[in-house]
mmCIF file of N, CA and C in Angstrom:
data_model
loop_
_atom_site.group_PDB
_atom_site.id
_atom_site.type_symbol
_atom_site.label_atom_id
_atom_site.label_comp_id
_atom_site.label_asym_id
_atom_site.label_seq_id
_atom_site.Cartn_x
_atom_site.Cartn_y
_atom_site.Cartn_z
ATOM 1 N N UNK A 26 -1.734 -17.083 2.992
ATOM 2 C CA UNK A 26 -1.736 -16.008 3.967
ATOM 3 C C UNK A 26 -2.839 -16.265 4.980
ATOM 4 N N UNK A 27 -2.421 -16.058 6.026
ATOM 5 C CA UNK A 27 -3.502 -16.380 7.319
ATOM 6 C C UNK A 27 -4.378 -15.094 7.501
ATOM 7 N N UNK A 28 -6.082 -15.191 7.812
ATOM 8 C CA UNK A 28 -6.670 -14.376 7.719
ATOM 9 C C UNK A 28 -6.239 -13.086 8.691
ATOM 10 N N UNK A 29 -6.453 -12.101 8.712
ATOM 11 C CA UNK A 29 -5.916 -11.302 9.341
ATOM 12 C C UNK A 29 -6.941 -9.806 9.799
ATOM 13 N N UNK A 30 -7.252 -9.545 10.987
ATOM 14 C CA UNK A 30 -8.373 -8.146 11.146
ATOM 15 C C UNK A 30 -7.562 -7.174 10.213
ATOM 16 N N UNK A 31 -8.268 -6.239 9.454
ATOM 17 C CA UNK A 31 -8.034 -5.299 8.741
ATOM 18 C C UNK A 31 -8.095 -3.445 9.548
ATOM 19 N N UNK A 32 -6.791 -3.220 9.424
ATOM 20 C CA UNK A 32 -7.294 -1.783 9.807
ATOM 21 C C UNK A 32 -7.025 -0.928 8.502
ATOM 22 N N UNK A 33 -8.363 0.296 8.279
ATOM 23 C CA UNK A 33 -8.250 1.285 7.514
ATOM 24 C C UNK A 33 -7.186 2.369 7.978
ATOM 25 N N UNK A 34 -6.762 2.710 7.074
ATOM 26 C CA UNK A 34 -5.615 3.615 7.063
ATOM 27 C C UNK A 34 -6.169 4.777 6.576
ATOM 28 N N UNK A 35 -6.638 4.729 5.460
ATOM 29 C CA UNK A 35 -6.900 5.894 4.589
ATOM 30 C C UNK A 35 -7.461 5.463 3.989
ATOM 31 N N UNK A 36 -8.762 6.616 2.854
ATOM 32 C CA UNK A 36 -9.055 6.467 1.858
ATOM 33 C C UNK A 36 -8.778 7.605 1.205
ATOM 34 N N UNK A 37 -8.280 7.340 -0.163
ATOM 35 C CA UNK A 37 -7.792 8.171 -1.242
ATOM 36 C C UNK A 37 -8.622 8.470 -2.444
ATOM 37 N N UNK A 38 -9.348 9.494 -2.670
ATOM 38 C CA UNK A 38 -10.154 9.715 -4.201
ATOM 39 C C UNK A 38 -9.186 10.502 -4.831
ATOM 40 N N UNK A 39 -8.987 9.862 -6.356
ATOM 41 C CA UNK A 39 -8.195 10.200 -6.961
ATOM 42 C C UNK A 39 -8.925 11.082 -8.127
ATOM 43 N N UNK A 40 -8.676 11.270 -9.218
ATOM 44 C CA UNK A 40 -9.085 11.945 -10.219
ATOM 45 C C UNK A 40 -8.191 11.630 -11.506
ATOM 46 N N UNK A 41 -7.553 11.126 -11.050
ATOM 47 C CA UNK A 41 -6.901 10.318 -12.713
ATOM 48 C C UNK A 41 -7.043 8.879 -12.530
ATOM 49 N N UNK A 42 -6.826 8.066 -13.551
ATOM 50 C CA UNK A 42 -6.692 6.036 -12.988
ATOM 51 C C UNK A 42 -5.210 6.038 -13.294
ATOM 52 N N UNK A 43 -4.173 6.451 -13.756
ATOM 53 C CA UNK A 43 -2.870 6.089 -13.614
ATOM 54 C C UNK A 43 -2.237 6.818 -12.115
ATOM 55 N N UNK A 44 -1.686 4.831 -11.617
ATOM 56 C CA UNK A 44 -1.680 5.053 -10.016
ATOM 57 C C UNK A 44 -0.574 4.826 -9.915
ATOM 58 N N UNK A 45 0.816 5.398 -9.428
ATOM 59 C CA UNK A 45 2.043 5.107 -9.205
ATOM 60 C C UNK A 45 1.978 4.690 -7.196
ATOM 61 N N UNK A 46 2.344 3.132 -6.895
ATOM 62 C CA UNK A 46 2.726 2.940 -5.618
ATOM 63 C C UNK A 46 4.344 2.635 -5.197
ATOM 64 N N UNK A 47 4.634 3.042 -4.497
ATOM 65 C CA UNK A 47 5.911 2.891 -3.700
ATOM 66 C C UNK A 47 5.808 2.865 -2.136
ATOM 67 N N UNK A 48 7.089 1.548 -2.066
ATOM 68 C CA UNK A 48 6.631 1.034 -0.539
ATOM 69 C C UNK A 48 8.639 1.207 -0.056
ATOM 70 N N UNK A 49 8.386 2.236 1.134
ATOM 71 C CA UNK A 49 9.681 2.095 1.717
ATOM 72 C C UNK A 49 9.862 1.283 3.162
ATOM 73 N N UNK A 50 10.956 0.965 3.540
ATOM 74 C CA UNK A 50 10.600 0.878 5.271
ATOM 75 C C UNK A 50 10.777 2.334 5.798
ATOM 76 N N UNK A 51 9.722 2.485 6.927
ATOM 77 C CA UNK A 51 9.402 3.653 7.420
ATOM 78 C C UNK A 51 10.708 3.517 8.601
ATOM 79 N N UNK A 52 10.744 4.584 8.734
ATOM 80 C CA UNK A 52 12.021 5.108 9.530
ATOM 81 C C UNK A 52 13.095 4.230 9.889
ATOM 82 N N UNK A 53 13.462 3.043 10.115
ATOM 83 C CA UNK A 53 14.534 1.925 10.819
ATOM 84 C C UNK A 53 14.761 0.880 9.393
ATOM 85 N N UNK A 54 15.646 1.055 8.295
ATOM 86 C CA UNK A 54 15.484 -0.269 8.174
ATOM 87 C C UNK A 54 15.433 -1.541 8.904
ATOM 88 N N UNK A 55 15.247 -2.280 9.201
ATOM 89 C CA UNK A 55 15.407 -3.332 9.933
ATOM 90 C C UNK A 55 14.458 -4.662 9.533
ATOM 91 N N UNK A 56 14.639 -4.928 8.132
ATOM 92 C CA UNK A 56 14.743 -6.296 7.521
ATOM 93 C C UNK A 56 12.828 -6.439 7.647
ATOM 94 N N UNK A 57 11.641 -5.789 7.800
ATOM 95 C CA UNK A 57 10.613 -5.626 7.319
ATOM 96 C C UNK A 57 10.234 -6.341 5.790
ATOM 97 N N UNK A 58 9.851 -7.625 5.724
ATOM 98 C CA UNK A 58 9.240 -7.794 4.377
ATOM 99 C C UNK A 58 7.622 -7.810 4.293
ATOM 100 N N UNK A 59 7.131 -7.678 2.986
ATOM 101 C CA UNK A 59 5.791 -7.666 3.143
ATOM 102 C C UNK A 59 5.505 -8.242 1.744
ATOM 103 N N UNK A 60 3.683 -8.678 1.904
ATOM 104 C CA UNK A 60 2.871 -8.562 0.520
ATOM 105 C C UNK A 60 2.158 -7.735 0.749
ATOM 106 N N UNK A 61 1.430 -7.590 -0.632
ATOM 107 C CA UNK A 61 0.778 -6.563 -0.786
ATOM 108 C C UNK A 61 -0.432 -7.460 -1.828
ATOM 109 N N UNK A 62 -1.458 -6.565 -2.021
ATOM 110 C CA UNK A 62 -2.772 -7.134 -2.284
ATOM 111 C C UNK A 62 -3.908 -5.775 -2.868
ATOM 112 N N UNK A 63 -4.155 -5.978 -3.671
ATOM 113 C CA UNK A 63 -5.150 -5.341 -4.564
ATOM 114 C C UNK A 63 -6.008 -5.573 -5.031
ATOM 115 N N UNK A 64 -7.373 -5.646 -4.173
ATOM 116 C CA UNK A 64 -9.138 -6.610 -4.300
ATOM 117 C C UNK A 64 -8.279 -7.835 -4.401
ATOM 118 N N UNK A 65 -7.281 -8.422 -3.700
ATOM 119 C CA UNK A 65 -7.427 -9.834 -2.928
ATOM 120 C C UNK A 65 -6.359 -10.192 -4.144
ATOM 121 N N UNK A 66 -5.885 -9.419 -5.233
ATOM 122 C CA UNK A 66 -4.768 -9.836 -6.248
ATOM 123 C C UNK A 66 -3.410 -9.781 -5.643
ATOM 124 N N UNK A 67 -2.873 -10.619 -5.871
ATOM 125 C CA UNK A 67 -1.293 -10.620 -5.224
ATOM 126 C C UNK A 67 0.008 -9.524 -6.346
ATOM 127 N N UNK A 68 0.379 -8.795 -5.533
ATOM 128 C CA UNK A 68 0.777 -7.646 -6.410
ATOM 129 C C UNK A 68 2.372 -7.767 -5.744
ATOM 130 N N UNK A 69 2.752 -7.852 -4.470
ATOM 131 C CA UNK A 69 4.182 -7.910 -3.808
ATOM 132 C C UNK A 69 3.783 -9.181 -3.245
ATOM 133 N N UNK A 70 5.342 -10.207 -3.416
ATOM 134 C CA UNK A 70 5.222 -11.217 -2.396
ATOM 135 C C UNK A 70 6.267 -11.318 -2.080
ATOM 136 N N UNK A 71 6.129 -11.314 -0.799
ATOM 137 C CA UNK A 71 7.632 -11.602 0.564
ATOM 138 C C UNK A 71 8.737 -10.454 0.067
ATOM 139 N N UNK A 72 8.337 -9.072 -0.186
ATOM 140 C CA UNK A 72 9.345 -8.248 -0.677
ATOM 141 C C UNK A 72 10.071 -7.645 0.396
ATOM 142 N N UNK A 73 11.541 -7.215 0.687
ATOM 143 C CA UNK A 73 12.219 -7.070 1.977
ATOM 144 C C UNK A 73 11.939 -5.187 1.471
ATOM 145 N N UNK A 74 11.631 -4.472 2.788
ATOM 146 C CA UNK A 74 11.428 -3.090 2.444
ATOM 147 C C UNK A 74 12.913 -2.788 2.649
ATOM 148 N N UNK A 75 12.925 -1.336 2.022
ATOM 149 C CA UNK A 75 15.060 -0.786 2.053
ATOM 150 C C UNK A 75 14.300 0.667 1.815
ATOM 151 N N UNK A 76 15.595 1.324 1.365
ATOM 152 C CA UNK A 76 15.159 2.615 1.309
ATOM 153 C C UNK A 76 15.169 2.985 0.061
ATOM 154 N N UNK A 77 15.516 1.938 -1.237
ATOM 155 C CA UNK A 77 14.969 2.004 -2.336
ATOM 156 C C UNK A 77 13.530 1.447 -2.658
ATOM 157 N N UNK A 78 12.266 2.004 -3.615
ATOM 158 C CA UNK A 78 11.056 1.501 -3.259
ATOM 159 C C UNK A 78 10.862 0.478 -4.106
ATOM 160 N N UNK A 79 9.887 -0.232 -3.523
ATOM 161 C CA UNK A 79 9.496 -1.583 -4.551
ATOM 162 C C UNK A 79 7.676 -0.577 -4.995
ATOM 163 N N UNK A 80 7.995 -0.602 -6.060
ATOM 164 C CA UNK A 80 7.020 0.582 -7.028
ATOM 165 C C UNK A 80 6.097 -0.796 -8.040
ATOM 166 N N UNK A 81 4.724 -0.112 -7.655
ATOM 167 C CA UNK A 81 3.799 -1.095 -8.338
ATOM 168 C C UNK A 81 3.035 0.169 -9.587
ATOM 169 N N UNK A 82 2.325 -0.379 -10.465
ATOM 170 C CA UNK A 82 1.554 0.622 -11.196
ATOM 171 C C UNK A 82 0.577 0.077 -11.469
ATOM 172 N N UNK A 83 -0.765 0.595 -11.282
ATOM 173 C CA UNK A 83 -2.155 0.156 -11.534
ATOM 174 C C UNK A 83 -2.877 1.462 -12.527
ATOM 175 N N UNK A 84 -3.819 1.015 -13.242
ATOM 176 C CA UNK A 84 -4.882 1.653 -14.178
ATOM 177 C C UNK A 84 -6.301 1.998 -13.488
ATOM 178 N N UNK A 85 -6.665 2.629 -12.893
ATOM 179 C CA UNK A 85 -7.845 2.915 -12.431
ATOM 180 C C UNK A 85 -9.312 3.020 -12.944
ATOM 181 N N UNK A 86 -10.681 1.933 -13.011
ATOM 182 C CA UNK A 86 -11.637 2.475 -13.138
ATOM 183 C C UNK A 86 -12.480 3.364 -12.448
ATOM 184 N N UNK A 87 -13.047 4.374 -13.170
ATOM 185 C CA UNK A 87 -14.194 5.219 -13.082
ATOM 186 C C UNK A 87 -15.070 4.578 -11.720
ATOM 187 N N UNK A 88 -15.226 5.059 -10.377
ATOM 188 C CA UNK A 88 -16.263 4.659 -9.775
ATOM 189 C C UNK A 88 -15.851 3.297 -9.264
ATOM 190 N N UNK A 89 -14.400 2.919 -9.250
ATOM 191 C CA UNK A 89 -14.444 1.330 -8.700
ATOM 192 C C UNK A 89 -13.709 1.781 -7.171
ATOM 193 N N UNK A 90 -14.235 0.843 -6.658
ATOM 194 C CA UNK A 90 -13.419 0.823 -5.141
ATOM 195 C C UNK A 90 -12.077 -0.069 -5.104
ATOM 196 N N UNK A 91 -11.004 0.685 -4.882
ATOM 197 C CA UNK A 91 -9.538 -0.125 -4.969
ATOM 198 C C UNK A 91 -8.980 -0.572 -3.297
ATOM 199 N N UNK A 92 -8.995 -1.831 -3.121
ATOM 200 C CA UNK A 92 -9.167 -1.590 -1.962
ATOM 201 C C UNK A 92 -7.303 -2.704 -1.216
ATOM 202 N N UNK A 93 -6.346 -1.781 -1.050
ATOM 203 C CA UNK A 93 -4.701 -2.517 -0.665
ATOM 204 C C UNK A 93 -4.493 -2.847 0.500
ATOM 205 N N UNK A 94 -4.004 -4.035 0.782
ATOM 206 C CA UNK A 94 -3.535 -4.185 2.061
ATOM 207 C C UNK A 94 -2.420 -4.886 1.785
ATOM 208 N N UNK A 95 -2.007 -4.031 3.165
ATOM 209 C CA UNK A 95 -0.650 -4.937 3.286
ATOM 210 C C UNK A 95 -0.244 -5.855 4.937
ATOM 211 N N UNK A 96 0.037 -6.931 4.124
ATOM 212 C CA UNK A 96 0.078 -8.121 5.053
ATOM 213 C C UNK A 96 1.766 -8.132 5.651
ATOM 214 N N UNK A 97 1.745 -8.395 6.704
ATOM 215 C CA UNK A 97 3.405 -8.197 7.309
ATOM 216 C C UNK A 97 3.925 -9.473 7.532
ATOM 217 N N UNK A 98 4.627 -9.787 6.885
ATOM 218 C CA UNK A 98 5.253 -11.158 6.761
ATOM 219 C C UNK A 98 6.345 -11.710 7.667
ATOM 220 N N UNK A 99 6.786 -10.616 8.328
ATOM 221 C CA UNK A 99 7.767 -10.740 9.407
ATOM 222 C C UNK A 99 7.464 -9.610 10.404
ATOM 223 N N UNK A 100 8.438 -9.224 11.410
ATOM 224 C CA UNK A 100 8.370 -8.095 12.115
ATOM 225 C C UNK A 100 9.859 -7.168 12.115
ATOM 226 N N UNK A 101 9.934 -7.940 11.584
ATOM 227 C CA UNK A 101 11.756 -7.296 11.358
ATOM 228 C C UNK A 101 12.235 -6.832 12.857
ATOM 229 N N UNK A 102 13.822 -6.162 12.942
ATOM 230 C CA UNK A 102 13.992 -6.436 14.384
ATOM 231 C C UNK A 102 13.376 -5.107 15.289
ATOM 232 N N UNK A 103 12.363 -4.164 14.595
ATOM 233 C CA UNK A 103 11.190 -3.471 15.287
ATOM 234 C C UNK A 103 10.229 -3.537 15.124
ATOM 235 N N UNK A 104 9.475 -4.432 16.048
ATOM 236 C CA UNK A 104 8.237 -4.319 15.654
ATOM 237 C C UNK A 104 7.054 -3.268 16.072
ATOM 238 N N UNK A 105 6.270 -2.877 15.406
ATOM 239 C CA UNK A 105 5.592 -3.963 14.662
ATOM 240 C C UNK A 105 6.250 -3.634 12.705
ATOM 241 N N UNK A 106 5.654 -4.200 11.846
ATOM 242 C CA UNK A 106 6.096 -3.869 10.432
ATOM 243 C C UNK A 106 5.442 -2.358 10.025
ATOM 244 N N UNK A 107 6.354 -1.669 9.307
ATOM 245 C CA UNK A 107 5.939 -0.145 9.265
ATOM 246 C C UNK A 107 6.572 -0.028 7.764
ATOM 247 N N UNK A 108 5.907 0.613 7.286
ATOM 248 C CA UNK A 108 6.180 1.314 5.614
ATOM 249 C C UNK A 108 5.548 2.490 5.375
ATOM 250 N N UNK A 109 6.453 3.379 4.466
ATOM 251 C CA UNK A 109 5.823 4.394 3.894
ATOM 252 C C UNK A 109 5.480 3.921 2.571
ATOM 253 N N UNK A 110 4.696 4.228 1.869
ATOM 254 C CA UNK A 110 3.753 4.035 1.007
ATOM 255 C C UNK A 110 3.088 5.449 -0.090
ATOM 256 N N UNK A 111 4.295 5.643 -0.828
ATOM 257 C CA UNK A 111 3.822 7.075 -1.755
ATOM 258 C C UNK A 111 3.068 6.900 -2.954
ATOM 259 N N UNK A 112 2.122 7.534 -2.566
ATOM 260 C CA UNK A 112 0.826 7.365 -3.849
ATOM 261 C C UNK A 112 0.867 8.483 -4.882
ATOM 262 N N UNK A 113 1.535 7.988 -6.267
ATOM 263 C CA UNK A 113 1.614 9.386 -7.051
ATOM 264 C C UNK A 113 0.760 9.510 -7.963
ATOM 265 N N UNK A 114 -0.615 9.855 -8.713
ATOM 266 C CA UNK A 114 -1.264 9.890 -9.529
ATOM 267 C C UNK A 114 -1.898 11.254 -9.899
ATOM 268 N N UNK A 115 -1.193 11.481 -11.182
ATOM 269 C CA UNK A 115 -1.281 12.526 -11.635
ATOM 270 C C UNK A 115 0.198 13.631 -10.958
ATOM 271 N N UNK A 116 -0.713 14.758 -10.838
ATOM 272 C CA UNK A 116 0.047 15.769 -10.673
ATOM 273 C C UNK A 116 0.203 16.017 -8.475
ATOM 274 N N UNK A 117 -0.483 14.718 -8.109
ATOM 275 C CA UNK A 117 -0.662 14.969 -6.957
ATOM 276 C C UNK A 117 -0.001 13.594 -5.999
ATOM 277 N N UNK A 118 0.674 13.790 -4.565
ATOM 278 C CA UNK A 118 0.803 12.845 -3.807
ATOM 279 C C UNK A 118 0.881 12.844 -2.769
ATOM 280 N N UNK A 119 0.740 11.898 -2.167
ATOM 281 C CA UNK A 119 -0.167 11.286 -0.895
ATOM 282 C C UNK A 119 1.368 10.655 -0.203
ATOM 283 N N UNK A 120 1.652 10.646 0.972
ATOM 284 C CA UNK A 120 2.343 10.335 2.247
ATOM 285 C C UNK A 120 1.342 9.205 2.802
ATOM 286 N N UNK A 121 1.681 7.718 2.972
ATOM 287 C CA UNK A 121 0.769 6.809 3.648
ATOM 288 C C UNK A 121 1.379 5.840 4.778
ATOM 289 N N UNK A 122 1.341 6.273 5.824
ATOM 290 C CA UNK A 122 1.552 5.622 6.990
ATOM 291 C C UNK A 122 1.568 4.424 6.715
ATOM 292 N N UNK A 123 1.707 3.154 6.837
ATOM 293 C CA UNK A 123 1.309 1.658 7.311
ATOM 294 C C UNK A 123 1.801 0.876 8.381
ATOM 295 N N UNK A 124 1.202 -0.027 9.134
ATOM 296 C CA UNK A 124 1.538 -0.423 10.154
ATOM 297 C C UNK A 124 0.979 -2.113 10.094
ATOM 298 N N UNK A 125 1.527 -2.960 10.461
ATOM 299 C CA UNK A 125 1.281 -4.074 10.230
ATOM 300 C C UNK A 125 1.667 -5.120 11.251
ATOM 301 N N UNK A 126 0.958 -6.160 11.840
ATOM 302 C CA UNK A 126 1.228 -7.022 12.798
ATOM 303 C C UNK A 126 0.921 -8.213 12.280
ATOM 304 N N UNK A 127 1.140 -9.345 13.534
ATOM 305 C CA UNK A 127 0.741 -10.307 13.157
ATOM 306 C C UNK A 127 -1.080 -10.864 13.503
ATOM 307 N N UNK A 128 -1.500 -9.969 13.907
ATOM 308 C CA UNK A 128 -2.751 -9.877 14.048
ATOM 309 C C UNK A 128 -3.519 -9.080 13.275
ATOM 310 N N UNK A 129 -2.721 -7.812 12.734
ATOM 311 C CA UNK A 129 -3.894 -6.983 11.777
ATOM 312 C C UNK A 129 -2.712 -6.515 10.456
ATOM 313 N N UNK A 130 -3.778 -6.020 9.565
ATOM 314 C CA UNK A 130 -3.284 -5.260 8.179
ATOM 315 C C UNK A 130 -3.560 -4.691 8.217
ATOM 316 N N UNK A 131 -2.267 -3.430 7.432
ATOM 317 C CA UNK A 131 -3.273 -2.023 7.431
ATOM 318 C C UNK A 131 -4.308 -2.055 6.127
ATOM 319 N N UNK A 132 -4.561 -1.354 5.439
ATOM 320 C CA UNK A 132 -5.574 -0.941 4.291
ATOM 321 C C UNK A 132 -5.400 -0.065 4.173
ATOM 322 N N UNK A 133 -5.486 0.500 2.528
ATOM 323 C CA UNK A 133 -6.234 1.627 2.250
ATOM 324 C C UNK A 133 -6.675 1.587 0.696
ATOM 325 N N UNK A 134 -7.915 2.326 0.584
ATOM 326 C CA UNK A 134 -9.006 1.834 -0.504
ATOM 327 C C UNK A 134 -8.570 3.264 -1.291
ATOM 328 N N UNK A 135 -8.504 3.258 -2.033
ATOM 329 C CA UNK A 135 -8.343 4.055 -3.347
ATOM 330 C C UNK A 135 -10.136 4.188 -4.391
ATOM 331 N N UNK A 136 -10.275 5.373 -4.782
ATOM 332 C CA UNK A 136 -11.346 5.860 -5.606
ATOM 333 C C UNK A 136 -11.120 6.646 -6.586
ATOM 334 N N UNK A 137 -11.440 6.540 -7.727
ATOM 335 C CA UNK A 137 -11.096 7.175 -8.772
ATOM 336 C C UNK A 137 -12.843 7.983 -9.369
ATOM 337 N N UNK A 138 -12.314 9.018 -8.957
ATOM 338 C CA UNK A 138 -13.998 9.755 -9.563
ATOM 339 C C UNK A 138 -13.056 10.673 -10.297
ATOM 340 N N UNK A 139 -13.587 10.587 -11.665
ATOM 341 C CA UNK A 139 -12.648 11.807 -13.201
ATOM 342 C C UNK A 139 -13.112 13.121 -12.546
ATOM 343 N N UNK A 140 -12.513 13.740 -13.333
ATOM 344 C CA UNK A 140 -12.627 15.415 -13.328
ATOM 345 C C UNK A 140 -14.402 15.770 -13.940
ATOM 346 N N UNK A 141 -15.023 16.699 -13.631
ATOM 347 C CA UNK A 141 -15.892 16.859 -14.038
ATOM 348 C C UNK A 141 -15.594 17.671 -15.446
ATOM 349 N N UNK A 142 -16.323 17.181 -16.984
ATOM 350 C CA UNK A 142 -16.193 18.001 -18.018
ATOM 351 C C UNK A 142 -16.811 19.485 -18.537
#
């Protein structure tokens, strides 16, 4: 993957570590594939977005910074590359824009701070 400027999207503090992700194409299908990346781990590669989701699941530590990007591997026939991105953990979820070129990635960093006892 060629280096790429990073744009923040969001940051998310969570309160549980079980992280449900799902990646759709945002509004047009139009043949959008992507990877995806988790602290630099390869988690999606060259996946074509549809309007069924390609769903990842991660375990969350206490206090760690989770930090996703997604790299746009094409532009499909609108550009630039666009996905929705539903973050379900726990009893709560998140709507996540993404936008992707061949010059930048979006991001967004995830935090897991527990419930206080």
């Amino acid at each position: 993957l060629q280096p790429r400027e990073l744009k923040l999207t969001k940051t998310i503090i969570l309160d549980t570590s079980n992280i449900k992700l799902e990646f759709y194409d945002d509004a047009e299908i139009d043949g959008d594939t992507i990877t995806v990346l988790v602290n630099n781990k390869l988690v999606l590669y060259q996946q074509r977005l549809t309007e069924k989701p390609l769903t990842i699941y991660f375990s969350a530590f206490p206090g760690t910074e989770y930090e996703l990007i997604m790299y746009a591997d094409n532009l499909g026939l609108i550009p630039p590359n666009t996905a929705l991105m539903v973050v379900t953990a726990g009893d709560k979820r998140y709507d996540v824009y993404l936008s992707s070129s061949e010059q930048k990635s979006a991001s967004v960093k995830f935090i897991y701070k527990p419930k206080p006892k």
